[in-house]
Amino acid sequence: MAFGFNRRLRSLIFASTAFLLPHTASAEVTHSILSFEDLDRWERDDHADALEVFRSTCQDIKEDDWQTLCGFAEGDPDPKEFFELFFRPVLIEDGNDPLFTGYFEPELSGSLTRTDRFQYPVYKVPREVRGGAVWLDRRAIVETGILEERGLEIAWVDDPVELFFLQIQGSGRIRLPDGSMIRVGYGAANGHEYRSIGVELVRRGIYKSHQVSAQVIQNWVRRTPEPGRELLFHNPSYVFFREVSEIAPEKGPLGAMNRSVTAMRSVAIDPRFVPLGAPVWIEKDGQSPFRRLMIAQDTGSAIKGAQRADIFFGTGKEAGRKAGRLRDPGRLIVLIPVDRAFAMQSDLES
C-alpha cells in the first residue's frame, strides 16, 4: 500500500484490505528460474500495452544492463519477443503466502471556495508539522478549528468520510463545479501513529475481519453519523496535502518512481525482492482471476514480502470498489534481465 502519491502514507496505514493483514517473519528466500512456457496464459496478454508502460519508467533504472534494455525498448521491437529475448522469469519466495490487494486514486467533488455544500477543507501543510514535528491529533485539528482563516485551504469538499479516505490513499483528484480538476498529493502528517478504524470495527464485534473493506467502513460511518464521527477520531493521524500541478489530470498519480502509474498495468511491490521498474507477471486467483504482465512502479510499507503486491485499479468510485474487494492468492513472477538471471542460476548451482 504506496503511491509516490501514497508511498509515504501507506507506510502509516493500509493498502486497501491490507490494514487487516498480519506480517509473518520471512523464511529463507528462494529463487526459481522458470521458462515463459511456465507462465499461465502468457501468450494471451497484450504485451504491447505492457511494453508502453515499461518504457515510461525504464530510463529511471540506473544500472547499465537495464539502461541497455531500455534502449532496445525504445527501438520499437516486437513486444512479446522483446520480453522473451531479454528477460527470464524468476519466482522469488520468502515463505509467506502470496497475496494480492488493490489500491486506487479517489475522486472527490469540491470547490475552491467554501459554500453551503462544500464545507470540509483539504489543507496544505501548516508550519507546525514541517520537519516531521508531532502536533495536534485528528480530533483537536477538526474540533478546535485551529487551521481556519490561515489561507491553508487547497479546496473544500462535500463529504468528510471521503476526505478521511483521501487521507488514507494519500492522493486524489478533486472535481470542481465547472468540471475542471485539481490533483492533490501527500504533503505531511501530524506525526501521530495511524490507528486502523477497520481493525477497531472488528475489535468492537461490529464486523468480522473478512467483511471489512473501505466501502463497508464508509457505509457504516454514514449510517451511524455520531458513532461514525467518533470512529474517525479513533485514528489520530491527520494528513496534509500539496497541489500536484505537474501531472495532467488525465494521467495517473505519481508512483514511487515519481512517474504516473497506469491502471491495471502498474503494481506496488516490496523493493527488497522486486526491483522498481521491473516487469512482473501476475497470476491472480480467487474471484475474477486474471493473468497479466504489469510493471513494478510503486511501493508501500504495507506491501511486505516477495509474493505480496498491490494492484493499481485507477481513479474514482468504481476503481475504489474493485480495489477494496481484492484480497486474493496467486503467484508473482519477476522478469529479470537475462545476464542477471543466468548469474543467479550459477549462484544457485554453486
PDB file of N, CA, C and O in Angstrom, residues 141-174:
ATOM      1  N   ILE A 141      -7.502  18.896  15.730  1.00  0.00           N
ATOM      2  CA  ILE A 141      -7.450  19.678  14.483  1.00  0.00           C
ATOM      3  C   ILE A 141      -8.854  19.983  13.974  1.00  0.00           C
ATOM      4  O   ILE A 141      -9.166  21.110  13.576  1.00  0.00           O
ATOM      5  N   VAL A 142      -9.731  18.962  14.006  1.00  0.00           N
ATOM      6  CA  VAL A 142     -11.078  19.136  13.469  1.00  0.00           C
ATOM      7  C   VAL A 142     -11.948  19.969  14.399  1.00  0.00           C
ATOM      8  O   VAL A 142     -12.656  20.889  13.960  1.00  0.00           O
ATOM      9  N   GLU A 143     -11.914  19.691  15.703  1.00  0.00           N
ATOM     10  CA  GLU A 143     -12.874  20.301  16.614  1.00  0.00           C
ATOM     11  C   GLU A 143     -12.490  21.711  17.060  1.00  0.00           C
ATOM     12  O   GLU A 143     -13.360  22.512  17.380  1.00  0.00           O
ATOM     13  N   THR A 144     -11.206  22.035  17.093  1.00  0.00           N
ATOM     14  CA  THR A 144     -10.814  23.376  17.531  1.00  0.00           C
ATOM     15  C   THR A 144     -10.830  24.397  16.401  1.00  0.00           C
ATOM     16  O   THR A 144     -10.871  25.602  16.659  1.00  0.00           O
ATOM     17  N   GLY A 145     -10.791  23.921  15.150  1.00  0.00           N
ATOM     18  CA  GLY A 145     -10.739  24.854  14.025  1.00  0.00           C
ATOM     19  C   GLY A 145      -9.458  25.663  13.984  1.00  0.00           C
ATOM     20  O   GLY A 145      -9.420  26.769  13.445  1.00  0.00           O
ATOM     21  N   ILE A 146      -8.384  25.086  14.512  1.00  0.00           N
ATOM     22  CA  ILE A 146      -7.137  25.827  14.654  1.00  0.00           C
ATOM     23  C   ILE A 146      -6.517  26.245  13.319  1.00  0.00           C
ATOM     24  O   ILE A 146      -5.722  27.183  13.254  1.00  0.00           O
ATOM     25  N   LEU A 147      -6.892  25.574  12.240  1.00  0.00           N
ATOM     26  CA  LEU A 147      -6.310  25.898  10.932  1.00  0.00           C
ATOM     27  C   LEU A 147      -7.167  26.864  10.119  1.00  0.00           C
ATOM     28  O   LEU A 147      -6.770  27.263   9.021  1.00  0.00           O
ATOM     29  N   GLU A 148      -8.299  27.232  10.644  1.00  0.00           N
ATOM     30  CA  GLU A 148      -9.192  28.111   9.894  1.00  0.00           C
ATOM     31  C   GLU A 148      -8.608  29.514   9.765  1.00  0.00           C
ATOM     32  O   GLU A 148      -7.863  29.983  10.634  1.00  0.00           O
ATOM     33  N   GLU A 149      -8.961  30.165   8.653  1.00  0.00           N
ATOM     34  CA  GLU A 149      -8.596  31.554   8.372  1.00  0.00           C
ATOM     35  C   GLU A 149      -7.083  31.776   8.362  1.00  0.00           C
ATOM     36  O   GLU A 149      -6.597  32.837   8.740  1.00  0.00           O
ATOM     37  N   ARG A 150      -6.358  30.767   7.915  1.00  0.00           N
ATOM     38  CA  ARG A 150      -4.911  30.903   7.759  1.00  0.00           C
ATOM     39  C   ARG A 150      -4.482  30.759   6.303  1.00  0.00           C
ATOM     40  O   ARG A 150      -3.292  30.722   5.996  1.00  0.00           O
ATOM     41  N   GLY A 151      -5.456  30.659   5.396  1.00  0.00           N
ATOM     42  CA  GLY A 151      -5.148  30.545   3.983  1.00  0.00           C
ATOM     43  C   GLY A 151      -4.526  29.224   3.594  1.00  0.00           C
ATOM     44  O   GLY A 151      -3.830  29.138   2.571  1.00  0.00           O
ATOM     45  N   LEU A 152      -4.796  28.164   4.365  1.00  0.00           N
ATOM     46  CA  LEU A 152      -4.201  26.853   4.106  1.00  0.00           C
ATOM     47  C   LEU A 152      -5.097  25.941   3.285  1.00  0.00           C
ATOM     48  O   LEU A 152      -4.701  24.823   2.959  1.00  0.00           O
ATOM     49  N   GLU A 153      -6.294  26.386   2.953  1.00  0.00           N
ATOM     50  CA  GLU A 153      -7.235  25.521   2.240  1.00  0.00           C
ATOM     51  C   GLU A 153      -6.880  25.430   0.754  1.00  0.00           C
ATOM     52  O   GLU A 153      -6.826  26.442   0.060  1.00  0.00           O
ATOM     53  N   ILE A 154      -6.624  24.216   0.292  1.00  0.00           N
ATOM     54  CA  ILE A 154      -6.460  23.989  -1.150  1.00  0.00           C
ATOM     55  C   ILE A 154      -7.824  23.989  -1.820  1.00  0.00           C
ATOM     56  O   ILE A 154      -8.011  24.545  -2.905  1.00  0.00           O
ATOM     57  N   ALA A 155      -8.781  23.333  -1.181  1.00  0.00           N
ATOM     58  CA  ALA A 155     -10.154  23.242  -1.684  1.00  0.00           C
ATOM     59  C   ALA A 155     -11.039  22.809  -0.522  1.00  0.00           C
ATOM     60  O   ALA A 155     -10.551  22.441   0.551  1.00  0.00           O
ATOM     61  N   TRP A 156     -12.354  22.870  -0.771  1.00  0.00           N
ATOM     62  CA  TRP A 156     -13.334  22.330   0.163  1.00  0.00           C
ATOM     63  C   TRP A 156     -14.085  21.209  -0.544  1.00  0.00           C
ATOM     64  O   TRP A 156     -14.409  21.325  -1.737  1.00  0.00           O
ATOM     65  N   VAL A 157     -14.383  20.130   0.177  1.00  0.00           N
ATOM     66  CA  VAL A 157     -15.122  19.007  -0.399  1.00  0.00           C
ATOM     67  C   VAL A 157     -16.427  18.822   0.362  1.00  0.00           C
ATOM     68  O   VAL A 157     -16.653  19.435   1.419  1.00  0.00           O
ATOM     69  N   ASP A 158     -17.299  17.962  -0.172  1.00  0.00           N
ATOM     70  CA  ASP A 158     -18.659  17.868   0.363  1.00  0.00           C
ATOM     71  C   ASP A 158     -18.896  16.667   1.259  1.00  0.00           C
ATOM     72  O   ASP A 158     -20.016  16.456   1.710  1.00  0.00           O
ATOM     73  N   ASP A 159     -17.857  15.872   1.527  1.00  0.00           N
ATOM     74  CA  ASP A 159     -18.079  14.639   2.276  1.00  0.00           C
ATOM     75  C   ASP A 159     -16.897  14.382   3.202  1.00  0.00           C
ATOM     76  O   ASP A 159     -15.790  14.089   2.734  1.00  0.00           O
ATOM     77  N   PRO A 160     -17.090  14.456   4.529  1.00  0.00           N
ATOM     78  CA  PRO A 160     -15.973  14.233   5.453  1.00  0.00           C
ATOM     79  C   PRO A 160     -15.454  12.804   5.429  1.00  0.00           C
ATOM     80  O   PRO A 160     -14.285  12.556   5.741  1.00  0.00           O
ATOM     81  N   VAL A 161     -16.321  11.848   5.077  1.00  0.00           N
ATOM     82  CA  VAL A 161     -15.882  10.455   5.022  1.00  0.00           C
ATOM     83  C   VAL A 161     -14.935  10.260   3.839  1.00  0.00           C
ATOM     84  O   VAL A 161     -13.883   9.617   3.956  1.00  0.00           O
ATOM     85  N   GLU A 162     -15.300  10.817   2.688  1.00  0.00           N
ATOM     86  CA  GLU A 162     -14.406  10.705   1.533  1.00  0.00           C
ATOM     87  C   GLU A 162     -13.100  11.456   1.781  1.00  0.00           C
ATOM     88  O   GLU A 162     -12.044  11.034   1.302  1.00  0.00           O
ATOM     89  N   LEU A 163     -13.161  12.552   2.527  1.00  0.00           N
ATOM     90  CA  LEU A 163     -11.933  13.273   2.870  1.00  0.00           C
ATOM     91  C   LEU A 163     -11.031  12.407   3.742  1.00  0.00           C
ATOM     92  O   LEU A 163      -9.814  12.365   3.543  1.00  0.00           O
ATOM     93  N   PHE A 164     -11.624  11.698   4.689  1.00  0.00           N
ATOM     94  CA  PHE A 164     -10.852  10.783   5.533  1.00  0.00           C
ATOM     95  C   PHE A 164     -10.149   9.726   4.679  1.00  0.00           C
ATOM     96  O   PHE A 164      -8.959   9.440   4.866  1.00  0.00           O
ATOM     97  N   PHE A 165     -10.860   9.168   3.707  1.00  0.00           N
ATOM     98  CA  PHE A 165     -10.255   8.127   2.872  1.00  0.00           C
ATOM     99  C   PHE A 165      -9.302   8.706   1.843  1.00  0.00           C
ATOM    100  O   PHE A 165      -8.391   8.011   1.381  1.00  0.00           O
ATOM    101  N   LEU A 166      -9.478   9.964   1.481  1.00  0.00           N
ATOM    102  CA  LEU A 166      -8.458  10.633   0.672  1.00  0.00           C
ATOM    103  C   LEU A 166      -7.142  10.672   1.446  1.00  0.00           C
ATOM    104  O   LEU A 166      -6.069  10.436   0.888  1.00  0.00           O
ATOM    105  N   GLN A 167      -7.225  10.924   2.748  1.00  0.00           N
ATOM    106  CA  GLN A 167      -6.025  10.925   3.566  1.00  0.00           C
ATOM    107  C   GLN A 167      -5.411   9.528   3.657  1.00  0.00           C
ATOM    108  O   GLN A 167      -4.187   9.380   3.708  1.00  0.00           O
ATOM    109  N   ILE A 168      -6.244   8.520   3.664  1.00  0.00           N
ATOM    110  CA  ILE A 168      -5.722   7.157   3.704  1.00  0.00           C
ATOM    111  C   ILE A 168      -4.999   6.811   2.405  1.00  0.00           C
ATOM    112  O   ILE A 168      -3.903   6.252   2.411  1.00  0.00           O
ATOM    113  N   GLN A 169      -5.584   7.147   1.271  1.00  0.00           N
ATOM    114  CA  GLN A 169      -4.934   6.831  -0.001  1.00  0.00           C
ATOM    115  C   GLN A 169      -3.728   7.724  -0.249  1.00  0.00           C
ATOM    116  O   GLN A 169      -2.782   7.337  -0.915  1.00  0.00           O
ATOM    117  N   GLY A 170      -3.761   8.965   0.285  1.00  0.00           N
ATOM    118  CA  GLY A 170      -2.600   9.834   0.177  1.00  0.00           C
ATOM    119  C   GLY A 170      -2.572  10.716  -1.039  1.00  0.00           C
ATOM    120  O   GLY A 170      -1.688  11.565  -1.162  1.00  0.00           O
ATOM    121  N   SER A 171      -3.503  10.543  -1.947  1.00  0.00           N
ATOM    122  CA  SER A 171      -3.550  11.365  -3.144  1.00  0.00           C
ATOM    123  C   SER A 171      -4.919  11.216  -3.775  1.00  0.00           C
ATOM    124  O   SER A 171      -5.627  10.230  -3.520  1.00  0.00           O
ATOM    125  N   GLY A 172      -5.294  12.181  -4.593  1.00  0.00           N
ATOM    126  CA  GLY A 172      -6.574  12.069  -5.282  1.00  0.00           C
ATOM    127  C   GLY A 172      -6.817  13.267  -6.176  1.00  0.00           C
ATOM    128  O   GLY A 172      -5.995  14.195  -6.260  1.00  0.00           O
ATOM    129  N   ARG A 173      -7.958  13.216  -6.846  1.00  0.00           N
ATOM    130  CA  ARG A 173      -8.380  14.323  -7.691  1.00  0.00           C
ATOM    131  C   ARG A 173      -9.643  14.938  -7.110  1.00  0.00           C
ATOM    132  O   ARG A 173     -10.478  14.243  -6.535  1.00  0.00           O
ATOM    133  N   ILE A 174      -9.771  16.247  -7.281  1.00  0.00           N
ATOM    134  CA  ILE A 174     -10.961  16.958  -6.832  1.00  0.00           C
ATOM    135  C   ILE A 174     -11.602  17.587  -8.056  1.00  0.00           C
ATOM    136  O   ILE A 174     -10.981  18.393  -8.752  1.00  0.00           O
TER     137      ILE A 174
END
